[in-house]
XYZ file of C-alpha atoms in Angstrom:
590
model
C 0.000 0.000 0.000
C 2.833 2.394 0.799
C 4.086 2.340 -2.789
C 0.703 3.621 -3.979
C 0.722 6.448 -1.445
C 4.315 7.324 -2.344
C 3.581 7.419 -6.080
C 0.417 9.475 -5.583
C 2.476 12.057 -3.661
C 5.206 11.968 -6.331
C 2.761 12.596 -9.172
C 0.975 15.324 -7.208
C 4.302 17.120 -6.940
C 4.974 16.635 -10.672
C 1.489 17.896 -11.481
C 2.107 21.160 -9.658
C 5.239 21.729 -11.761
C 3.392 20.870 -14.984
C 0.536 23.228 -14.080
C 3.029 26.022 -13.466
C 4.666 25.443 -16.887
C 1.238 25.068 -18.487
C 0.057 28.436 -17.149
C 3.306 30.114 -18.232
C 3.003 28.740 -21.770
C -0.657 29.828 -21.898
C 0.365 33.376 -20.962
C 3.212 33.439 -23.515
C 0.894 32.073 -26.201
C -1.578 34.859 -25.538
C 1.299 37.348 -25.671
C 2.395 36.116 -29.133
C -1.175 36.504 -30.415
C -1.268 40.108 -29.153
C 2.169 40.821 -30.690
C 0.990 39.358 -33.999
C -2.101 41.573 -34.016
C -0.082 44.670 -33.091
C 2.522 43.875 -35.804
C -0.196 43.460 -38.441
C -1.843 46.715 -37.360
C 1.382 48.729 -37.708
C 2.288 46.888 -40.925
C -0.961 48.070 -42.505
C -0.506 51.548 -41.056
C 3.187 52.121 -41.914
C 4.070 49.421 -44.494
C 7.506 49.007 -42.876
C 9.421 45.727 -43.286
C 10.259 45.503 -39.583
C 6.622 44.736 -38.830
C 6.578 41.931 -41.419
C 9.480 40.338 -39.536
C 7.767 40.945 -36.170
C 4.531 39.381 -37.446
C 6.445 36.356 -38.787
C 8.380 35.855 -35.545
C 5.164 36.191 -33.494
C 3.371 33.638 -35.658
C 6.290 31.179 -35.465
C 6.457 31.682 -31.690
C 2.722 30.974 -31.440
C 3.096 27.704 -33.392
C 6.012 26.542 -31.201
C 4.200 27.508 -28.010
C 1.060 25.736 -29.217
C 3.030 22.513 -29.704
C 4.578 22.876 -26.240
C 1.149 23.641 -24.794
C -0.285 20.434 -26.307
C 2.651 18.394 -24.982
C 2.105 19.787 -21.484
C -1.631 19.122 -21.753
C -0.902 15.459 -22.499
C 1.626 15.240 -19.643
C -0.893 16.888 -17.322
C -3.631 14.414 -18.287
C -1.284 11.442 -17.794
C -0.109 12.769 -14.436
C -3.705 13.241 -13.260
C -4.513 9.698 -14.414
C -1.541 8.279 -12.474
C -2.621 10.159 -9.354
C -6.105 8.697 -9.760
C -4.737 5.162 -10.279
C -2.614 5.258 -7.109
C -5.263 7.003 -5.009
C -7.839 4.440 -6.095
C -5.557 1.551 -5.154
C -4.899 3.109 -1.754
C -8.625 3.561 -1.091
C -9.277 0.021 -2.280
C -6.608 -1.585 -0.084
C -7.739 0.468 2.905
C -11.241 -0.890 2.137
C -12.780 2.570 1.992
C -14.400 2.028 -1.391
C -14.081 -0.070 -4.540
C -13.642 2.742 -7.097
C -13.883 0.547 -10.192
C -16.699 -0.393 -12.541
C -18.622 -3.354 -11.100
C -19.875 -4.870 -14.380
C -23.450 -5.303 -13.132
C -24.735 -4.912 -16.698
C -22.693 -7.973 -17.685
C -24.396 -10.316 -15.230
C -26.139 -13.382 -16.661
C -28.691 -14.985 -14.357
C -28.824 -18.153 -16.463
C -25.041 -18.619 -16.380
C -23.927 -21.777 -14.496
C -22.173 -19.766 -11.765
C -21.960 -16.007 -12.500
C -24.946 -14.941 -10.357
C -24.536 -17.527 -7.585
C -20.846 -16.748 -7.017
C -21.178 -12.937 -7.295
C -18.953 -12.707 -10.355
C -20.503 -9.384 -11.448
C -22.083 -6.507 -9.551
C -21.260 -4.520 -6.428
C -18.467 -6.107 -4.336
C -18.185 -8.907 -6.896
C -15.098 -10.649 -8.212
C -15.196 -8.512 -11.366
C -15.569 -5.365 -9.229
C -12.398 -6.270 -7.321
C -10.372 -7.464 -10.317
C -11.336 -4.826 -12.859
C -8.582 -2.373 -13.778
C -9.602 -2.048 -17.432
C -10.010 1.368 -19.039
C -11.460 0.489 -22.458
C -14.676 -1.085 -23.659
C -12.808 -3.984 -25.255
C -10.757 -4.529 -22.090
C -13.845 -4.699 -19.881
C -15.512 -7.269 -22.112
C -12.342 -9.337 -22.480
C -12.067 -9.564 -18.688
C -15.749 -10.535 -18.468
C -15.272 -13.169 -21.162
C -12.316 -14.567 -19.227
C -14.556 -14.945 -16.155
C -17.402 -16.605 -18.074
C -15.435 -19.398 -19.712
C -13.144 -22.280 -18.900
C -9.951 -22.110 -20.907
C -7.659 -25.001 -21.977
C -4.784 -25.856 -19.647
C -2.264 -24.526 -22.172
C -3.997 -21.128 -22.250
C -4.235 -21.041 -18.446
C -0.512 -21.730 -18.089
C 0.321 -19.051 -20.667
C -1.876 -16.606 -18.737
C -0.146 -17.501 -15.480
C 3.256 -16.823 -17.026
C 2.068 -13.503 -18.500
C 0.449 -12.409 -15.219
C 3.631 -13.189 -13.276
C 5.695 -11.102 -15.697
C 3.299 -8.150 -15.747
C 2.959 -8.252 -11.967
C 6.574 -7.137 -11.538
C 6.363 -4.541 -14.351
C 4.741 -2.162 -11.879
C 5.533 1.177 -13.533
C 4.796 -0.124 -17.039
C 1.392 -1.401 -15.895
C 0.462 1.941 -14.380
C 1.647 3.891 -17.435
C -0.390 1.510 -19.608
C -3.499 2.109 -17.495
C -2.933 5.874 -17.505
C -2.955 5.947 -21.319
C -6.323 4.241 -21.305
C -7.731 6.563 -18.649
C -6.840 9.691 -20.643
C -8.870 8.427 -23.615
C -12.577 8.879 -24.281
C -13.346 5.281 -25.157
C -17.063 4.466 -25.071
C -19.201 1.533 -26.147
C -20.783 3.722 -28.843
C -17.449 4.694 -30.386
C -16.008 1.183 -30.130
C -19.034 -0.302 -31.871
C -19.037 2.481 -34.476
C -15.405 1.692 -35.297
C -16.176 -2.033 -35.516
C -19.174 -1.359 -37.756
C -17.121 0.916 -40.019
C -14.316 -1.659 -40.367
C -16.780 -4.394 -41.364
C -18.883 -2.293 -43.737
C -18.307 -2.693 -47.473
C -17.983 0.513 -49.505
C -17.523 0.702 -53.253
C -14.115 2.204 -54.133
C -13.715 5.540 -55.901
C -13.688 4.831 -59.638
C -10.514 5.253 -61.676
C -12.123 8.016 -63.785
C -13.213 9.925 -60.676
C -9.710 9.695 -59.229
C -8.192 10.957 -62.466
C -10.532 13.948 -62.411
C -9.813 14.506 -58.700
C -6.117 14.903 -59.597
C -6.632 16.794 -62.866
C -8.855 19.677 -61.736
C -6.670 20.699 -58.754
C -3.635 20.703 -61.061
C -5.551 22.916 -63.509
C -6.597 25.203 -60.664
C -2.976 25.640 -59.508
C -1.817 26.221 -63.103
C -4.460 28.870 -63.831
C -3.795 30.544 -60.473
C -0.083 30.711 -61.295
C -0.864 32.199 -64.710
C -3.082 34.830 -63.113
C -0.404 35.660 -60.547
C 2.227 36.110 -63.265
C 0.106 37.959 -65.853
C -2.592 39.613 -63.797
C -5.039 38.869 -66.635
C -8.585 39.144 -65.246
C -9.843 36.442 -67.650
C -8.047 33.833 -65.599
C -10.303 34.580 -62.627
C -13.293 33.433 -64.703
C -11.518 30.126 -65.370
C -10.686 29.811 -61.672
C -14.330 30.386 -60.780
C -15.427 27.761 -63.309
C -12.989 25.171 -61.905
C -14.090 26.032 -58.333
C -17.757 25.443 -59.211
C -16.853 22.287 -61.125
C -14.961 20.916 -58.114
C -17.831 21.656 -55.730
C -20.294 19.982 -58.129
C -18.004 16.964 -58.348
C -17.798 16.811 -54.526
C -21.597 16.886 -54.413
C -21.688 13.511 -56.173
C -19.649 12.009 -53.304
C -21.100 13.993 -50.415
C -23.732 11.429 -49.348
C -21.185 8.582 -49.581
C -18.711 10.522 -47.461
C -21.336 11.333 -44.822
C -22.476 7.700 -44.748
C -18.886 6.526 -44.299
C -18.311 8.643 -41.199
C -21.756 8.460 -39.592
C -21.620 7.856 -35.808
C -17.903 8.713 -35.974
C -18.014 11.938 -33.988
C -14.798 12.175 -31.968
C -13.730 8.710 -33.106
C -10.376 10.082 -34.295
C -9.426 10.784 -30.659
C -10.431 7.260 -29.617
C -8.372 5.727 -32.428
C -5.423 7.941 -31.512
C -5.644 6.687 -27.933
C -5.748 3.078 -29.111
C -2.593 3.846 -31.099
C -0.808 5.190 -28.012
C -1.834 2.130 -25.963
C -0.553 -0.186 -28.687
C 2.664 1.823 -29.006
C 3.224 1.218 -25.291
C 2.957 -2.525 -25.942
C 5.175 -2.381 -29.047
C 8.000 -0.605 -27.230
C 8.209 -2.958 -24.221
C 10.410 -6.053 -23.970
C 8.556 -9.193 -22.861
C 9.774 -12.676 -21.989
C 6.566 -14.701 -21.512
C 5.276 -16.688 -24.480
C 1.809 -15.118 -24.589
C 2.945 -11.498 -24.327
C 5.566 -11.989 -27.036
C 2.980 -13.644 -29.309
C 0.508 -10.784 -28.775
C 3.211 -8.194 -29.397
C 4.273 -9.856 -32.658
C 0.709 -9.618 -33.976
C 1.019 -5.825 -33.918
C 2.867 -5.859 -37.236
C 0.908 -5.594 -40.484
C 2.119 -4.940 -44.014
C 5.631 -4.431 -42.580
C 4.434 -1.536 -40.470
C 3.666 -1.119 -36.782
C 0.005 -1.108 -35.765
C 0.506 2.144 -33.829
C 1.634 3.933 -37.015
C -1.343 2.573 -38.956
C -3.727 3.733 -36.229
C -2.112 7.161 -36.121
C -2.761 7.458 -39.854
C -6.373 6.301 -39.459
C -6.930 8.823 -36.676
C -5.636 11.576 -38.937
C -7.890 10.503 -41.819
C -10.995 10.530 -39.603
C -9.965 13.909 -38.215
C -9.670 15.333 -41.746
C -12.973 13.746 -42.766
C -14.666 15.306 -39.764
C -13.867 18.749 -41.180
C -16.501 18.225 -43.887
C -19.052 19.414 -41.368
C -17.421 22.872 -41.428
C -18.952 24.887 -44.299
C -16.030 27.309 -44.755
C -13.394 24.545 -44.680
C -15.404 22.400 -47.076
C -15.782 25.241 -49.591
C -12.160 26.372 -49.395
C -10.378 23.029 -49.540
C -12.724 21.182 -51.873
C -13.389 24.013 -54.314
C -9.650 24.224 -54.902
C -8.158 20.754 -54.324
C -11.101 18.305 -53.850
C -9.543 17.582 -50.467
C -12.260 15.318 -49.057
C -12.425 13.079 -52.110
C -8.731 12.327 -51.707
C -9.202 11.712 -47.958
C -12.245 9.542 -48.677
C -10.233 7.461 -51.123
C -7.352 7.137 -48.619
C -9.815 6.026 -45.911
C -11.268 3.324 -48.164
C -7.774 2.106 -49.067
C -6.861 1.964 -45.377
C -9.978 -0.077 -44.634
C -9.291 -2.511 -47.460
C -5.709 -3.075 -46.324
C -6.157 -3.069 -42.541
C -9.789 -3.780 -41.546
C -9.170 -7.375 -40.469
C -5.985 -6.397 -38.645
C -7.854 -3.602 -36.835
C -10.181 -6.119 -35.197
C -7.163 -8.148 -34.065
C -5.433 -5.039 -32.660
C -8.500 -4.187 -30.584
C -8.590 -7.757 -29.271
C -4.921 -7.452 -28.264
C -5.663 -4.259 -26.316
C -8.426 -6.180 -24.523
C -6.107 -9.109 -23.782
C -3.452 -6.834 -22.285
C -6.034 -5.017 -20.184
C -7.396 -8.314 -18.887
C -3.911 -9.618 -18.058
C -3.011 -6.258 -16.506
C -6.035 -6.564 -14.191
C -4.969 -10.050 -13.119
C -1.381 -8.857 -12.647
C -2.598 -6.032 -10.406
C -4.595 -8.596 -8.399
C -1.482 -10.751 -8.052
C 0.670 -7.766 -7.026
C -1.823 -6.716 -4.350
C -1.957 -10.279 -2.985
C 1.639 -11.580 -2.881
C 0.625 -14.493 -0.631
C -1.736 -15.965 -3.226
C -0.486 -19.042 -5.109
C -0.611 -19.910 -8.789
C -2.141 -23.408 -8.947
C -0.336 -26.350 -10.443
C -2.508 -27.943 -13.121
C -3.317 -31.587 -13.756
C -5.602 -33.597 -16.022
C -6.336 -36.435 -13.604
C -9.423 -34.979 -11.844
C -7.411 -34.049 -8.761
C -8.364 -30.906 -6.839
C -6.642 -29.842 -3.640
C -6.089 -26.540 -1.867
C -3.897 -25.762 1.117
C -5.227 -23.021 3.416
C -8.027 -22.095 1.004
C -10.077 -18.977 1.725
C -12.225 -16.396 -0.047
C -10.017 -13.887 -1.929
C -12.321 -10.938 -1.267
C -12.344 -11.276 2.527
C -9.955 -9.241 4.664
C -6.617 -10.953 5.146
C -6.660 -10.295 8.896
C -10.006 -12.014 9.475
C -10.347 -14.711 6.811
C -9.911 -18.330 7.923
C -8.287 -20.868 5.632
C -9.012 -24.573 5.255
C -7.271 -27.493 3.597
C -9.466 -29.213 1.004
C -8.810 -32.393 -0.921
C -11.218 -34.068 -3.342
C -9.460 -37.401 -3.544
C -9.924 -40.250 -2.980
C -13.528 -39.207 -2.225
C -14.657 -36.818 -4.920
C -17.860 -35.413 -3.404
C -18.372 -33.789 -0.014
C -21.564 -33.636 2.048
C -21.206 -30.499 4.177
C -23.204 -29.845 7.332
C -23.206 -27.017 9.840
C -25.540 -24.583 11.536
C -26.463 -21.223 10.065
C -23.623 -18.666 10.167
C -21.034 -21.418 10.632
C -19.398 -20.683 7.266
C -20.875 -23.234 4.839
C -21.941 -20.748 2.132
C -18.703 -18.790 2.390
C -16.760 -22.026 2.044
C -18.748 -22.995 -1.060
C -18.147 -19.570 -2.599
C -14.452 -19.807 -1.696
C -14.208 -23.054 -3.631
C -16.172 -21.716 -6.578
C -14.341 -18.380 -6.834
C -10.930 -20.037 -6.606
C -11.877 -22.578 -9.279
C -12.910 -19.663 -11.517
C -9.623 -17.850 -10.794
C -7.720 -21.049 -11.610
C -9.558 -21.360 -14.920
C -8.504 -17.890 -16.061
C -4.839 -18.072 -15.080
C -5.002 -15.921 -11.948
C -3.509 -16.716 -8.527
C -5.845 -18.228 -5.922
C -6.403 -17.459 -2.263
C -4.430 -20.432 -0.963
C -0.875 -21.268 0.052
C -0.770 -24.093 -2.463
C -3.112 -25.629 -5.030
C -3.163 -28.529 -7.463
C -6.193 -28.345 -9.721
C -7.745 -30.036 -12.711
C -9.507 -27.036 -14.329
C -13.094 -27.989 -15.146
C -16.483 -26.325 -15.665
C -18.005 -24.910 -12.494
C -21.749 -25.429 -11.963
C -23.550 -23.934 -8.991
C -26.989 -23.886 -7.417
C -26.757 -21.567 -4.439
C -28.718 -18.387 -4.870
C -31.548 -18.413 -7.383
C -34.423 -15.950 -7.432
C -38.058 -15.872 -8.475
C -38.403 -14.649 -12.043
C -41.484 -12.414 -12.199
C -41.008 -11.654 -15.882
C -40.972 -15.369 -16.719
C -43.745 -16.183 -14.181
C -41.280 -18.605 -12.664
C -41.191 -19.634 -8.996
C -37.988 -20.102 -7.012
C -38.604 -23.850 -6.881
C -39.059 -24.162 -10.650
C -35.964 -21.989 -11.250
C -33.991 -24.354 -9.010
C -35.256 -27.442 -10.849
C -34.202 -25.823 -14.141
C -30.736 -25.140 -12.717
C -30.394 -28.750 -11.529
C -31.456 -29.886 -14.994
C -28.810 -27.583 -16.493
C -26.183 -29.141 -14.215
C -27.236 -32.706 -15.061
C -27.122 -31.965 -18.772
C -23.676 -30.431 -18.358
C -22.422 -33.524 -16.558
C -23.536 -35.619 -19.528
C -20.967 -33.727 -21.626
C -17.958 -33.654 -19.293
C -16.824 -33.892 -15.705
C -17.594 -30.725 -13.740
C -17.086 -29.139 -10.333
C -20.524 -28.814 -8.700
C -21.554 -26.733 -5.691
C -25.056 -27.147 -4.226
C -26.314 -25.204 -1.217
C -29.400 -26.540 0.555
C -31.287 -27.528 -2.595
C -35.076 -28.095 -2.936
C -36.012 -25.561 -0.264
C -39.396 -25.044 -1.908
C -40.855 -28.417 -0.908
C -41.667 -30.362 2.282
C -39.034 -32.060 4.431
C -39.562 -35.640 3.237
C -39.716 -34.624 -0.412
C -36.658 -32.420 0.022
C -34.665 -35.230 1.712
C -35.504 -37.904 -0.835
C -34.990 -35.478 -3.720
C -31.611 -34.346 -2.370
C -30.409 -37.932 -1.964
C -31.586 -38.804 -5.477
C -29.774 -35.771 -6.945
C -26.624 -36.656 -5.005
C -26.634 -40.256 -6.225
C -27.155 -39.237 -9.823
C -24.329 -36.708 -9.636
C -21.776 -39.149 -8.325
C -22.939 -41.636 -10.972
C -21.985 -38.957 -13.502
C -18.552 -38.585 -11.826
C -19.219 -35.072 -10.575
C -16.711 -33.511 -8.169
C -17.819 -30.991 -5.582
C -19.834 -30.209 -2.458
C -23.453 -30.321 -1.339
C -24.336 -28.365 1.797
C -27.356 -29.554 3.762
C -29.049 -29.235 7.147
C -30.572 -32.695 6.783
C -28.443 -35.143 8.755
C -30.107 -38.125 7.095
C -28.578 -37.116 3.760
C -25.162 -37.759 5.334
C -26.013 -41.454 5.673
C -25.578 -41.753 1.917
C -21.822 -41.973 2.546
C -22.343 -45.509 3.907
C -23.605 -46.570 0.466
C -20.833 -44.781 -1.414
C -17.752 -44.708 0.854
C -15.381 -44.411 -2.111
C -17.121 -41.367 -3.580
C -18.662 -39.498 -0.629
C -17.242 -37.977 2.545
C -18.848 -36.034 5.406
C -17.379 -32.699 6.473
C -18.770 -30.047 8.796
C -18.456 -26.637 10.437
C -19.181 -26.632 14.155
C -20.393 -23.961 16.564
C -19.528 -23.723 20.266
C -21.152 -21.851 23.147
C -18.435 -20.087 25.107
C -19.273 -17.705 27.976
C -22.959 -17.781 26.995
C -22.187 -16.697 23.473
C -21.892 -18.425 20.111
C -18.394 -18.997 18.819
C -17.649 -19.891 15.201
C -14.102 -20.857 14.245
C -14.944 -21.534 10.543
C -12.636 -24.567 10.499
C -13.568 -27.534 8.333
C -13.824 -30.773 10.276
C -14.371 -34.445 9.443
C -17.770 -35.914 10.171
C -21.307 -34.617 10.667
C -22.253 -31.421 12.505
C -23.632 -32.144 15.989
C -24.104 -28.731 17.585
C -27.063 -26.427 16.873
C -27.412 -22.673 17.184
C -31.008 -21.757 16.234
C -32.655 -22.588 19.557
C -29.837 -20.932 21.530
C -30.116 -17.713 19.493
C -33.903 -17.535 19.786
C -33.705 -18.028 23.561
C -30.911 -15.468 23.880
C -32.917 -12.892 21.865
C -36.106 -13.808 23.786
C -37.897 -14.997 20.678
C -38.884 -18.155 22.555
């Protein structure tokens, strides 16, 4: 945490210096404008050469100061972003607030585990992991949380996350570039739509005319300048009108090409800067090197191509300015040439553009996982296996406070399925979520909240927290039956890690008991691995029928000094102690 506080203070100090320079340059820039105006005034009044020189020097000074002003503006924005990044991390680690997007809009209630395990939403796993700054980055991270990836991909992710974790300054600079951009879902989708749209090219005859008439205009203008013959102005006027008429034939096509592209040039420019940051870094992990190598196209860096595209969109945007359109197109058919260049760029780079955006998303996702790893140095990267072995040493929930969380050793072999008992508040649900969340983290290549882990990555399927669906006229009980059906169907396809918390709550005790036992038997017949939590002690007797597949574990509660005491430690056997009656008596309910 101290490094974040230190860097926030460092960048605050740098920001003060930048602001001072920024204000000085702003004042000098204003001064050059005033000197230019004064020089022009006296030039008109006196016609002396000294004022021509003064006007020229003032104009040149303004241009240089403008460039310096823009450089300082960029430095200022980056510095402010770095302050924000380090302040946010400090607030997060001090548990004041989680100042990151929570991804609630990404939640999928029908997903096998996303809703039950709090993957998205306030205080969710995504909320804690997310350090993305772009639309593509956010969705890449979400996609990583939704899916199970092959072991090879997981190992490559682990290697990349370990490398990025120690590239602390690079990671923050990378994030700062994203934060200074104006990336939105609308602009990202507009860029995607533009790259995939098919536009007829400018015809050869039209291009020939687009080169010919500007050349004629320049030639006639030169002739008029040399001779002063007034007849040439009539020819110039004719060519001007001809050019504007010719532009009119392309105007609707140009407008259609750049629709929904307002400000998109700035977004593309920011993508280019982010990619340039990737291009200029040296990586050692296989995945990062492979991603970096994909940023070459047509023997040119992706950042250079994006810089060119940004410029083309910026020029195209000027067609909305009436004066600029008249001046530049009446003389040189400027926008037809830009339109043609834009179509050529699309033809040559459209497919690569989609790949480049995916690479930005991949780096943002890996950067988020690397930040998670850096903030939790005690978390372990699991060893992977393909033999259906799952074990964790000192497993806990990664989102609980380090000082208060309690770890447990868990091993799903030789028995592959656990029947878990315990009174309310003893820690059963938290334990189930700890298992589920850490299996999800394993499947994406992130470290887990354990000292050691050896895991066969497999699909996670959960029935823990369903809700009535009013829009579907669906009761809680029917929603639960549908989820159990979804799990059974999934187990037909492949082995899975299953977590069930007190299932069939919407029916009577006998029906619930017999149904739970039937579900449990069918799951172990399908070779499922996992845990079922229950309050029904009779369900635990199923272990006598299936001693090789089932094991009983529990969380106990003790009454110490007339108060309940939970130690949240996983024990062998069946829970014996009860807390409900004690609590009701203590609170004078009964």
